[in-house]
Amino acid sequence: MSRRRGCRTTIADGRAAAASDLVKRQFIAAEPNRVWTADITYVPTWQGFVYLAVVLDAFSRRIAGWAMAEHMRTELVTDALAMALHQRYPEAGVIHHSDKGSRYTSIAFGRRCEQAGVRPSTGRTGTCFDNAIIESFFASLECELIDRRTFRTRSEAERALDYAAA
């Protein structure tokens, strides 16, 4: 369990049409680049938060792509998706599973998925078990890195996260 004070990163857009749940808590993939899970977390610094978006491969449990920024706008998650696409070159039809946050249900994210042949998928609102793999990864990251350090600057946090992701 995290000891951090809460920062809400999932903000649903009630007007947006979310993708259906293609995963249904079955986080099993027969090979790499079939099912990716994704989410956003935050890292507190003395200068304010750094937000981290991660795309994780369900087969290998390895990071396929990630992005960091001082904001939680849609480009944070599209940048993480772009890195995953650039590093993995998946076949069309890879499932990208996330929560129903406004970044993942945005028109821009949907268009990027369509252009890349990615099938978006979302779990139910407020149910962490629908994206358990990425939640588990973030719990480990918080316990092993974020909760053990105090970051003075955003760039200091970004360097530590960059090292951890490598």
PDB file of C-alpha atoms in Angstrom:
ATOM      1  CA  MET A   1       0.000   0.000   0.000  1.00  0.00           C
ATOM      2  CA  SER A   2       1.287   3.437  -0.873  1.00  0.00           C
ATOM      3  CA  ARG A   3       1.935   5.934   1.892  1.00  0.00           C
ATOM      4  CA  ARG A   4       1.784   8.899  -0.465  1.00  0.00           C
ATOM      5  CA  ARG A   5      -0.847  11.570  -0.228  1.00  0.00           C
ATOM      6  CA  GLY A   6      -3.361  11.152  -2.985  1.00  0.00           C
ATOM      7  CA  CYS A   7      -3.265  12.890  -6.317  1.00  0.00           C
ATOM      8  CA  ARG A   8      -6.127  12.023  -8.599  1.00  0.00           C
ATOM      9  CA  THR A   9      -4.820  10.949 -11.995  1.00  0.00           C
ATOM     10  CA  THR A  10      -7.953   9.288 -13.400  1.00  0.00           C
ATOM     11  CA  ILE A  11     -10.441  11.936 -14.389  1.00  0.00           C
ATOM     12  CA  ALA A  12     -13.173  10.491 -16.564  1.00  0.00           C
ATOM     13  CA  ASP A  13     -14.858  12.558 -19.244  1.00  0.00           C
ATOM     14  CA  GLY A  14     -18.542  11.703 -18.995  1.00  0.00           C
ATOM     15  CA  ARG A  15     -19.133  12.915 -22.560  1.00  0.00           C
ATOM     16  CA  ALA A  16     -16.464  10.679 -24.114  1.00  0.00           C
ATOM     17  CA  ALA A  17     -17.227   7.237 -25.457  1.00  0.00           C
ATOM     18  CA  ALA A  18     -14.829   4.783 -23.856  1.00  0.00           C
ATOM     19  CA  ALA A  19     -13.618   1.643 -25.587  1.00  0.00           C
ATOM     20  CA  SER A  20     -15.050  -1.657 -24.412  1.00  0.00           C
ATOM     21  CA  ASP A  21     -13.071  -4.001 -22.147  1.00  0.00           C
ATOM     22  CA  LEU A  22     -11.251  -6.418 -24.464  1.00  0.00           C
ATOM     23  CA  VAL A  23      -9.103  -7.852 -21.659  1.00  0.00           C
ATOM     24  CA  LYS A  24     -11.672  -8.642 -18.929  1.00  0.00           C
ATOM     25  CA  ARG A  25      -8.937  -9.160 -16.310  1.00  0.00           C
ATOM     26  CA  GLN A  26      -7.289 -11.872 -18.407  1.00  0.00           C
ATOM     27  CA  PHE A  27      -3.766 -10.433 -18.400  1.00  0.00           C
ATOM     28  CA  ILE A  28      -2.322 -13.362 -20.298  1.00  0.00           C
ATOM     29  CA  ALA A  29      -0.681 -13.060 -23.686  1.00  0.00           C
ATOM     30  CA  ALA A  30       0.752 -15.937 -25.708  1.00  0.00           C
ATOM     31  CA  GLU A  31       3.520 -13.735 -27.093  1.00  0.00           C
ATOM     32  CA  PRO A  32       4.892 -10.197 -26.837  1.00  0.00           C
ATOM     33  CA  ASN A  33       2.995  -7.211 -28.201  1.00  0.00           C
ATOM     34  CA  ARG A  34      -0.486  -8.713 -28.023  1.00  0.00           C
ATOM     35  CA  VAL A  35      -1.754  -6.977 -24.858  1.00  0.00           C
ATOM     36  CA  TRP A  36      -0.368  -3.768 -23.418  1.00  0.00           C
ATOM     37  CA  THR A  37      -1.619  -2.153 -20.225  1.00  0.00           C
ATOM     38  CA  ALA A  38      -1.209   1.540 -19.501  1.00  0.00           C
ATOM     39  CA  ASP A  39      -1.733   4.123 -16.783  1.00  0.00           C
ATOM     40  CA  ILE A  40      -0.417   7.359 -15.278  1.00  0.00           C
ATOM     41  CA  THR A  41       1.149   7.982 -11.875  1.00  0.00           C
ATOM     42  CA  TYR A  42       2.737  11.019 -10.283  1.00  0.00           C
ATOM     43  CA  VAL A  43       5.986  11.784  -8.500  1.00  0.00           C
ATOM     44  CA  PRO A  44       6.026  14.638  -5.975  1.00  0.00           C
ATOM     45  CA  THR A  45       8.928  17.070  -6.018  1.00  0.00           C
ATOM     46  CA  TRP A  46       9.562  20.364  -4.258  1.00  0.00           C
ATOM     47  CA  GLN A  47       8.764  22.055  -7.589  1.00  0.00           C
ATOM     48  CA  GLY A  48       5.454  20.217  -8.082  1.00  0.00           C
ATOM     49  CA  PHE A  49       4.474  16.900  -9.627  1.00  0.00           C
ATOM     50  CA  VAL A  50       6.078  14.990 -12.482  1.00  0.00           C
ATOM     51  CA  TYR A  51       3.576  12.718 -14.220  1.00  0.00           C
ATOM     52  CA  LEU A  52       4.658   9.369 -15.620  1.00  0.00           C
ATOM     53  CA  ALA A  53       2.691   7.471 -18.263  1.00  0.00           C
ATOM     54  CA  VAL A  54       3.704   3.849 -18.815  1.00  0.00           C
ATOM     55  CA  VAL A  55       2.819   1.169 -21.374  1.00  0.00           C
ATOM     56  CA  LEU A  56       3.571  -2.341 -20.097  1.00  0.00           C
ATOM     57  CA  ASP A  57       3.603  -5.568 -22.124  1.00  0.00           C
ATOM     58  CA  ALA A  58       1.367  -8.205 -20.464  1.00  0.00           C
ATOM     59  CA  PHE A  59       3.479 -11.071 -21.842  1.00  0.00           C
ATOM     60  CA  SER A  60       6.896 -10.039 -20.526  1.00  0.00           C
ATOM     61  CA  ARG A  61       5.772  -7.563 -17.810  1.00  0.00           C
ATOM     62  CA  ARG A  62       8.373  -5.198 -19.268  1.00  0.00           C
ATOM     63  CA  ILE A  63       7.949  -1.530 -20.075  1.00  0.00           C
ATOM     64  CA  ALA A  64       7.224  -1.064 -23.768  1.00  0.00           C
ATOM     65  CA  GLY A  65       7.050   2.728 -23.643  1.00  0.00           C
ATOM     66  CA  TRP A  66       6.863   5.631 -21.235  1.00  0.00           C
ATOM     67  CA  ALA A  67       6.723   9.410 -21.095  1.00  0.00           C
ATOM     68  CA  MET A  68       7.113  12.075 -18.401  1.00  0.00           C
ATOM     69  CA  ALA A  69       5.808  15.623 -18.222  1.00  0.00           C
ATOM     70  CA  GLU A  70       4.786  18.382 -15.829  1.00  0.00           C
ATOM     71  CA  HIS A  71       1.181  17.955 -17.009  1.00  0.00           C
ATOM     72  CA  MET A  72      -1.416  15.249 -17.591  1.00  0.00           C
ATOM     73  CA  ARG A  73      -2.596  16.331 -21.020  1.00  0.00           C
ATOM     74  CA  THR A  74      -3.367  13.784 -23.734  1.00  0.00           C
ATOM     75  CA  GLU A  75       0.076  14.104 -25.308  1.00  0.00           C
ATOM     76  CA  LEU A  76       1.549  12.457 -22.188  1.00  0.00           C
ATOM     77  CA  VAL A  77      -0.197   9.168 -23.018  1.00  0.00           C
ATOM     78  CA  THR A  78       0.222   9.520 -26.784  1.00  0.00           C
ATOM     79  CA  ASP A  79       3.966  10.041 -26.245  1.00  0.00           C
ATOM     80  CA  ALA A  80       4.151   6.853 -24.151  1.00  0.00           C
ATOM     81  CA  LEU A  81       2.229   4.983 -26.854  1.00  0.00           C
ATOM     82  CA  ALA A  82       4.521   6.425 -29.540  1.00  0.00           C
ATOM     83  CA  MET A  83       7.593   5.167 -27.678  1.00  0.00           C
ATOM     84  CA  ALA A  84       6.057   1.686 -27.336  1.00  0.00           C
ATOM     85  CA  LEU A  85       5.220   1.612 -31.044  1.00  0.00           C
ATOM     86  CA  HIS A  86       8.713   2.822 -31.993  1.00  0.00           C
ATOM     87  CA  GLN A  87      10.501   0.318 -29.743  1.00  0.00           C
ATOM     88  CA  ARG A  88       8.301  -2.718 -30.351  1.00  0.00           C
ATOM     89  CA  TYR A  89       6.894  -2.424 -33.912  1.00  0.00           C
ATOM     90  CA  PRO A  90       3.817  -4.510 -33.035  1.00  0.00           C
ATOM     91  CA  GLU A  91       1.581  -6.092 -35.626  1.00  0.00           C
ATOM     92  CA  ALA A  92      -1.773  -4.406 -36.143  1.00  0.00           C
ATOM     93  CA  GLY A  93      -4.282  -5.423 -33.516  1.00  0.00           C
ATOM     94  CA  VAL A  94      -2.228  -5.047 -30.338  1.00  0.00           C
ATOM     95  CA  ILE A  95      -4.619  -4.281 -27.464  1.00  0.00           C
ATOM     96  CA  HIS A  96      -3.878  -1.138 -25.421  1.00  0.00           C
ATOM     97  CA  HIS A  97      -5.735  -1.520 -22.110  1.00  0.00           C
ATOM     98  CA  SER A  98      -6.151   1.424 -19.718  1.00  0.00           C
ATOM     99  CA  ASP A  99      -8.623   3.048 -17.380  1.00  0.00           C
ATOM    100  CA  LYS A 100     -11.389   5.370 -18.544  1.00  0.00           C
ATOM    101  CA  GLY A 101      -9.390   8.530 -17.840  1.00  0.00           C
ATOM    102  CA  SER A 102     -10.063  11.450 -20.156  1.00  0.00           C
ATOM    103  CA  ARG A 103      -6.630  11.144 -21.778  1.00  0.00           C
ATOM    104  CA  TYR A 104      -7.326   7.554 -22.872  1.00  0.00           C
ATOM    105  CA  THR A 105     -10.855   8.339 -24.077  1.00  0.00           C
ATOM    106  CA  SER A 106      -9.867  11.498 -25.949  1.00  0.00           C
ATOM    107  CA  ILE A 107     -10.369  11.899 -29.681  1.00  0.00           C
ATOM    108  CA  ALA A 108      -6.628  12.502 -30.175  1.00  0.00           C
ATOM    109  CA  PHE A 109      -5.679   9.252 -28.418  1.00  0.00           C
ATOM    110  CA  GLY A 110      -8.333   7.324 -30.348  1.00  0.00           C
ATOM    111  CA  ARG A 111      -7.030   8.704 -33.645  1.00  0.00           C
ATOM    112  CA  ARG A 112      -3.443   7.778 -32.754  1.00  0.00           C
ATOM    113  CA  CYS A 113      -4.544   4.228 -31.939  1.00  0.00           C
ATOM    114  CA  GLU A 114      -6.464   3.995 -35.211  1.00  0.00           C
ATOM    115  CA  GLN A 115      -3.481   5.253 -37.227  1.00  0.00           C
ATOM    116  CA  ALA A 116      -1.197   2.672 -35.606  1.00  0.00           C
ATOM    117  CA  GLY A 117      -3.607  -0.265 -35.790  1.00  0.00           C
ATOM    118  CA  VAL A 118      -3.891  -0.397 -31.994  1.00  0.00           C
ATOM    119  CA  ARG A 119      -7.125  -1.651 -30.412  1.00  0.00           C
ATOM    120  CA  PRO A 120      -8.008   0.502 -27.379  1.00  0.00           C
ATOM    121  CA  SER A 121      -9.586  -1.227 -24.375  1.00  0.00           C
ATOM    122  CA  THR A 122     -10.729   0.205 -21.037  1.00  0.00           C
ATOM    123  CA  GLY A 123     -11.671  -1.347 -17.726  1.00  0.00           C
ATOM    124  CA  ARG A 124     -14.503  -0.254 -15.482  1.00  0.00           C
ATOM    125  CA  THR A 125     -14.355   3.095 -13.716  1.00  0.00           C
ATOM    126  CA  GLY A 126     -12.841   2.991 -10.234  1.00  0.00           C
ATOM    127  CA  THR A 127     -11.835  -0.678 -10.369  1.00  0.00           C
ATOM    128  CA  CYS A 128      -8.077  -1.088  -9.970  1.00  0.00           C
ATOM    129  CA  PHE A 129      -8.326  -4.854 -10.585  1.00  0.00           C
ATOM    130  CA  ASP A 130      -9.324  -4.179 -14.201  1.00  0.00           C
ATOM    131  CA  ASN A 131      -5.772  -2.919 -14.783  1.00  0.00           C
ATOM    132  CA  ALA A 132      -3.970  -4.942 -12.125  1.00  0.00           C
ATOM    133  CA  ILE A 133      -0.649  -5.440 -13.923  1.00  0.00           C
ATOM    134  CA  ILE A 134       0.127  -1.746 -14.279  1.00  0.00           C
ATOM    135  CA  GLU A 135      -1.205  -1.008 -10.778  1.00  0.00           C
ATOM    136  CA  SER A 136       1.170  -3.646  -9.395  1.00  0.00           C
ATOM    137  CA  PHE A 137       4.071  -2.135 -11.340  1.00  0.00           C
ATOM    138  CA  PHE A 138       3.297   1.334  -9.956  1.00  0.00           C
ATOM    139  CA  ALA A 139       3.030  -0.059  -6.393  1.00  0.00           C
ATOM    140  CA  SER A 140       6.531  -1.537  -6.750  1.00  0.00           C
ATOM    141  CA  LEU A 141       7.881   1.691  -8.251  1.00  0.00           C
ATOM    142  CA  GLU A 142       6.411   3.714  -5.386  1.00  0.00           C
ATOM    143  CA  CYS A 143       7.733   1.356  -2.714  1.00  0.00           C
ATOM    144  CA  GLU A 144      11.208   0.876  -4.170  1.00  0.00           C
ATOM    145  CA  LEU A 145      11.948   4.345  -5.546  1.00  0.00           C
ATOM    146  CA  ILE A 146       9.423   7.127  -5.062  1.00  0.00           C
ATOM    147  CA  ASP A 147       8.639   6.644  -1.350  1.00  0.00           C
ATOM    148  CA  ARG A 148      12.334   6.271  -0.468  1.00  0.00           C
ATOM    149  CA  ARG A 149      13.466   9.601  -1.867  1.00  0.00           C
ATOM    150  CA  THR A 150      12.653  13.244  -1.724  1.00  0.00           C
ATOM    151  CA  PHE A 151      13.124  14.900  -5.085  1.00  0.00           C
ATOM    152  CA  ARG A 152      14.029  18.577  -4.975  1.00  0.00           C
ATOM    153  CA  THR A 153      13.479  19.237  -8.663  1.00  0.00           C
ATOM    154  CA  ARG A 154      11.433  17.746 -11.453  1.00  0.00           C
ATOM    155  CA  SER A 155      14.584  17.045 -13.438  1.00  0.00           C
ATOM    156  CA  GLU A 156      16.028  15.083 -10.490  1.00  0.00           C
ATOM    157  CA  ALA A 157      12.881  12.916 -10.415  1.00  0.00           C
ATOM    158  CA  GLU A 158      12.961  12.519 -14.197  1.00  0.00           C
ATOM    159  CA  ARG A 159      16.587  11.318 -14.083  1.00  0.00           C
ATOM    160  CA  ALA A 160      15.770   8.756 -11.372  1.00  0.00           C
ATOM    161  CA  LEU A 161      12.722   7.494 -13.300  1.00  0.00           C
ATOM    162  CA  ASP A 162      14.686   7.412 -16.557  1.00  0.00           C
ATOM    163  CA  TYR A 163      17.332   5.260 -14.880  1.00  0.00           C
ATOM    164  CA  ALA A 164      14.681   2.964 -13.345  1.00  0.00           C
ATOM    165  CA  ALA A 165      12.897   2.515 -16.691  1.00  0.00           C
ATOM    166  CA  ALA A 166      16.081   1.619 -18.573  1.00  0.00           C
TER     167      ALA A 166
END
